[in-house]
């Protein structure tokens, strides 16, 4: 599990740097209200996701299904509560961004506290940091491409056409 921890630590440094370095390219288009604050929320999410993703992979790898389920439910439940509180409080867009981002922090800490001993005792990696990084970058690249296809197509249609044509084309898709 030492390689996994080193990999997660390295990714936790690289991910927010990449997010913030590229934010000028996408933040204004993605977040018309308070793009800088929301880009920082995305960067914080990226940091914590770099710990959640390897932990999830380790839990799958050691076939600890209750741990995988607990992580999924914990993250979803905490996010639901955070967004619900922001909604009831009448918070602005930035608060909603943080309500979505911060549950990663809680989930990462709680799940590591609960599963660390089992993961350390049962996990054996057959790959080094370079292989983990290559595989992770491939996965992130695929997820990014999927996100661009899913979110980007309606966005591009909206930029290039009349709103009524946009609605009609999205209905047809």
Short mmCIF file of C-alpha atoms in Angstrom, two decimals:
data_model
loop_
_atom_site.label_atom_id
_atom_site.label_comp_id
_atom_site.label_asym_id
_atom_site.label_seq_id
_atom_site.Cartn_x
_atom_site.Cartn_y
_atom_site.Cartn_z
CA UNK A 1 0.00 0.00 0.00
CA UNK A 2 3.06 2.26 0.11
CA UNK A 3 2.97 2.75 -3.66
CA UNK A 4 -0.72 3.57 -3.48
CA UNK A 5 -0.17 6.20 -0.79
CA UNK A 6 2.75 7.72 -2.75
CA UNK A 7 0.64 7.74 -5.90
CA UNK A 8 -2.31 9.41 -4.13
CA UNK A 9 0.01 11.98 -2.55
CA UNK A 10 1.59 12.84 -5.90
CA UNK A 11 -1.81 13.04 -7.57
CA UNK A 12 -3.06 15.29 -4.76
CA UNK A 13 -0.32 17.77 -5.64
CA UNK A 14 -0.68 17.56 -9.42
CA UNK A 15 -4.50 17.53 -9.72
CA UNK A 16 -5.28 20.95 -8.19
CA UNK A 17 -2.38 22.53 -10.07
CA UNK A 18 -3.81 21.23 -13.35
CA UNK A 19 -7.33 22.36 -12.41
CA UNK A 20 -6.24 25.86 -11.43
CA UNK A 21 -3.79 26.22 -14.34
CA UNK A 22 -6.50 25.35 -16.84
CA UNK A 23 -9.30 27.25 -15.06
CA UNK A 24 -8.87 30.36 -17.24
CA UNK A 25 -9.80 28.19 -20.23
CA UNK A 26 -13.07 26.83 -18.82
CA UNK A 27 -14.16 28.48 -15.56
CA UNK A 28 -15.99 31.45 -17.10
CA UNK A 29 -17.90 29.22 -19.49
CA UNK A 30 -18.69 26.60 -16.85
CA UNK A 31 -19.49 28.96 -13.98
CA UNK A 32 -20.87 32.29 -15.06
CA UNK A 33 -21.36 33.29 -11.41
CA UNK A 34 -18.17 33.45 -9.34
CA UNK A 35 -15.93 31.34 -11.62
CA UNK A 36 -12.78 31.79 -9.51
CA UNK A 37 -14.35 30.56 -6.25
CA UNK A 38 -15.98 27.62 -8.02
CA UNK A 39 -12.72 26.72 -9.77
CA UNK A 40 -11.14 26.54 -6.30
CA UNK A 41 -14.00 24.26 -5.18
CA UNK A 42 -13.23 22.01 -8.15
CA UNK A 43 -9.53 22.05 -7.20
CA UNK A 44 -10.35 21.01 -3.62
CA UNK A 45 -12.59 18.25 -4.99
CA UNK A 46 -9.72 17.09 -7.19
CA UNK A 47 -7.38 16.88 -4.19
CA UNK A 48 -9.78 14.78 -2.18
CA UNK A 49 -10.80 12.68 -5.17
CA UNK A 50 -7.18 11.64 -5.55
CA UNK A 51 -7.56 9.89 -2.19
CA UNK A 52 -11.12 8.58 -2.71
CA UNK A 53 -10.38 6.98 -6.09
CA UNK A 54 -7.36 4.88 -5.00
CA UNK A 55 -9.12 3.90 -1.78
CA UNK A 56 -12.14 2.78 -3.80
CA UNK A 57 -9.85 0.83 -6.12
CA UNK A 58 -8.10 -0.77 -3.15
CA UNK A 59 -11.44 -1.73 -1.58
CA UNK A 60 -12.54 -3.29 -4.87
CA UNK A 61 -9.16 -5.00 -5.21
CA UNK A 62 -9.36 -6.66 -1.80
CA UNK A 63 -13.02 -7.48 -2.48
CA UNK A 64 -14.30 -5.54 0.52
CA UNK A 65 -17.80 -4.91 -0.82
CA UNK A 66 -19.14 -3.43 2.44
CA UNK A 67 -16.34 -0.84 2.32
CA UNK A 68 -17.16 0.08 -1.29
CA UNK A 69 -20.85 0.37 -0.40
CA UNK A 70 -20.11 2.41 2.71
CA UNK A 71 -17.94 4.81 0.74
CA UNK A 72 -20.61 5.30 -1.92
CA UNK A 73 -23.41 5.79 0.60
CA UNK A 74 -21.35 8.03 2.90
CA UNK A 75 -20.32 10.32 0.07
CA UNK A 76 -23.84 10.54 -1.34
CA UNK A 77 -25.51 11.04 2.05
CA UNK A 78 -23.08 13.75 3.17
CA UNK A 79 -23.41 15.53 -0.18
CA UNK A 80 -27.22 15.33 0.04
CA UNK A 81 -27.19 16.85 3.53
CA UNK A 82 -24.72 19.59 2.51
CA UNK A 83 -26.69 20.56 -0.59
CA UNK A 84 -29.94 20.38 1.41
CA UNK A 85 -28.55 22.73 4.05
CA UNK A 86 -27.37 25.15 1.35
CA UNK A 87 -30.81 24.99 -0.29
CA UNK A 88 -32.72 25.58 2.96
CA UNK A 89 -30.36 28.41 3.89
CA UNK A 90 -30.98 30.09 0.53
CA UNK A 91 -27.26 30.05 -0.19
CA UNK A 92 -25.77 31.30 -3.42
CA UNK A 93 -24.15 29.40 -6.24
CA UNK A 94 -20.72 29.44 -4.63
CA UNK A 95 -22.04 27.83 -1.45
CA UNK A 96 -23.67 25.11 -3.56
CA UNK A 97 -20.32 24.51 -5.27
CA UNK A 98 -18.65 24.02 -1.90
CA UNK A 99 -21.57 21.88 -0.68
CA UNK A 100 -20.85 19.54 -3.57
CA UNK A 101 -17.04 19.68 -3.13
CA UNK A 102 -16.57 19.30 0.62
CA UNK A 103 -18.19 15.88 1.12
CA UNK A 104 -15.14 14.38 -0.60
CA UNK A 105 -13.08 15.66 2.35
CA UNK A 106 -15.35 14.06 4.92
CA UNK A 107 -15.70 10.79 3.00
CA UNK A 108 -11.93 10.46 2.46
CA UNK A 109 -11.16 10.98 6.14
CA UNK A 110 -13.94 8.74 7.48
CA UNK A 111 -13.38 5.90 5.04
CA UNK A 112 -9.62 5.86 5.57
CA UNK A 113 -10.15 5.83 9.35
CA UNK A 114 -12.53 2.89 9.03
CA UNK A 115 -10.67 0.81 6.42
CA UNK A 116 -6.97 1.71 6.69
CA UNK A 117 -5.92 -1.31 8.73
CA UNK A 118 -7.74 -3.81 6.52
CA UNK A 119 -6.42 -2.19 3.34
CA UNK A 120 -2.83 -2.13 4.64
CA UNK A 121 -3.00 -5.78 5.71
CA UNK A 122 -4.66 -7.19 2.58
CA UNK A 123 -3.61 -5.01 -0.34
CA UNK A 124 -0.77 -6.11 -2.59
CA UNK A 125 -0.04 -3.94 -5.61
CA UNK A 126 1.36 -5.53 -8.71
CA UNK A 127 2.18 -2.16 -10.26
CA UNK A 128 4.47 0.73 -9.43
CA UNK A 129 3.73 4.43 -9.33
CA UNK A 130 4.44 4.89 -13.07
CA UNK A 131 1.95 2.21 -14.07
CA UNK A 132 -0.63 3.55 -11.61
CA UNK A 133 -0.15 7.05 -13.01
CA UNK A 134 -0.48 5.87 -16.62
CA UNK A 135 -3.64 3.91 -15.84
CA UNK A 136 -5.09 6.79 -13.83
CA UNK A 137 -4.38 9.27 -16.62
CA UNK A 138 -6.07 6.96 -19.11
CA UNK A 139 -9.12 6.73 -16.86
CA UNK A 140 -9.21 10.48 -16.27
CA UNK A 141 -8.82 11.08 -20.01
CA UNK A 142 -11.73 8.78 -20.74
CA UNK A 143 -13.88 10.39 -18.05
CA UNK A 144 -13.00 13.85 -19.36
CA UNK A 145 -13.91 12.86 -22.91
CA UNK A 146 -17.22 11.45 -21.68
CA UNK A 147 -17.90 14.64 -19.72
CA UNK A 148 -17.13 16.79 -22.75
CA UNK A 149 -19.43 14.69 -24.91
CA UNK A 150 -22.26 14.72 -22.38
CA UNK A 151 -21.99 18.32 -21.18
CA UNK A 152 -20.12 19.87 -24.06
CA UNK A 153 -22.52 18.97 -26.84
CA UNK A 154 -25.50 20.83 -25.38
CA UNK A 155 -23.17 23.71 -24.47
CA UNK A 156 -21.85 23.93 -28.06
CA UNK A 157 -25.33 23.65 -29.52
CA UNK A 158 -26.43 26.47 -27.22
CA UNK A 159 -23.57 28.69 -28.35
CA UNK A 160 -24.19 28.21 -32.03
CA UNK A 161 -27.96 28.21 -32.40
CA UNK A 162 -31.18 29.94 -31.52
CA UNK A 163 -32.55 28.79 -28.10
CA UNK A 164 -35.66 27.24 -29.65
CA UNK A 165 -33.47 25.19 -32.00
CA UNK A 166 -31.36 24.12 -29.02
CA UNK A 167 -34.40 22.83 -27.13
CA UNK A 168 -35.67 21.00 -30.21
CA UNK A 169 -32.28 19.40 -30.90
CA UNK A 170 -31.87 18.27 -27.28
CA UNK A 171 -35.33 16.71 -27.36
CA UNK A 172 -34.38 14.79 -30.48
CA UNK A 173 -31.10 13.60 -28.99
#
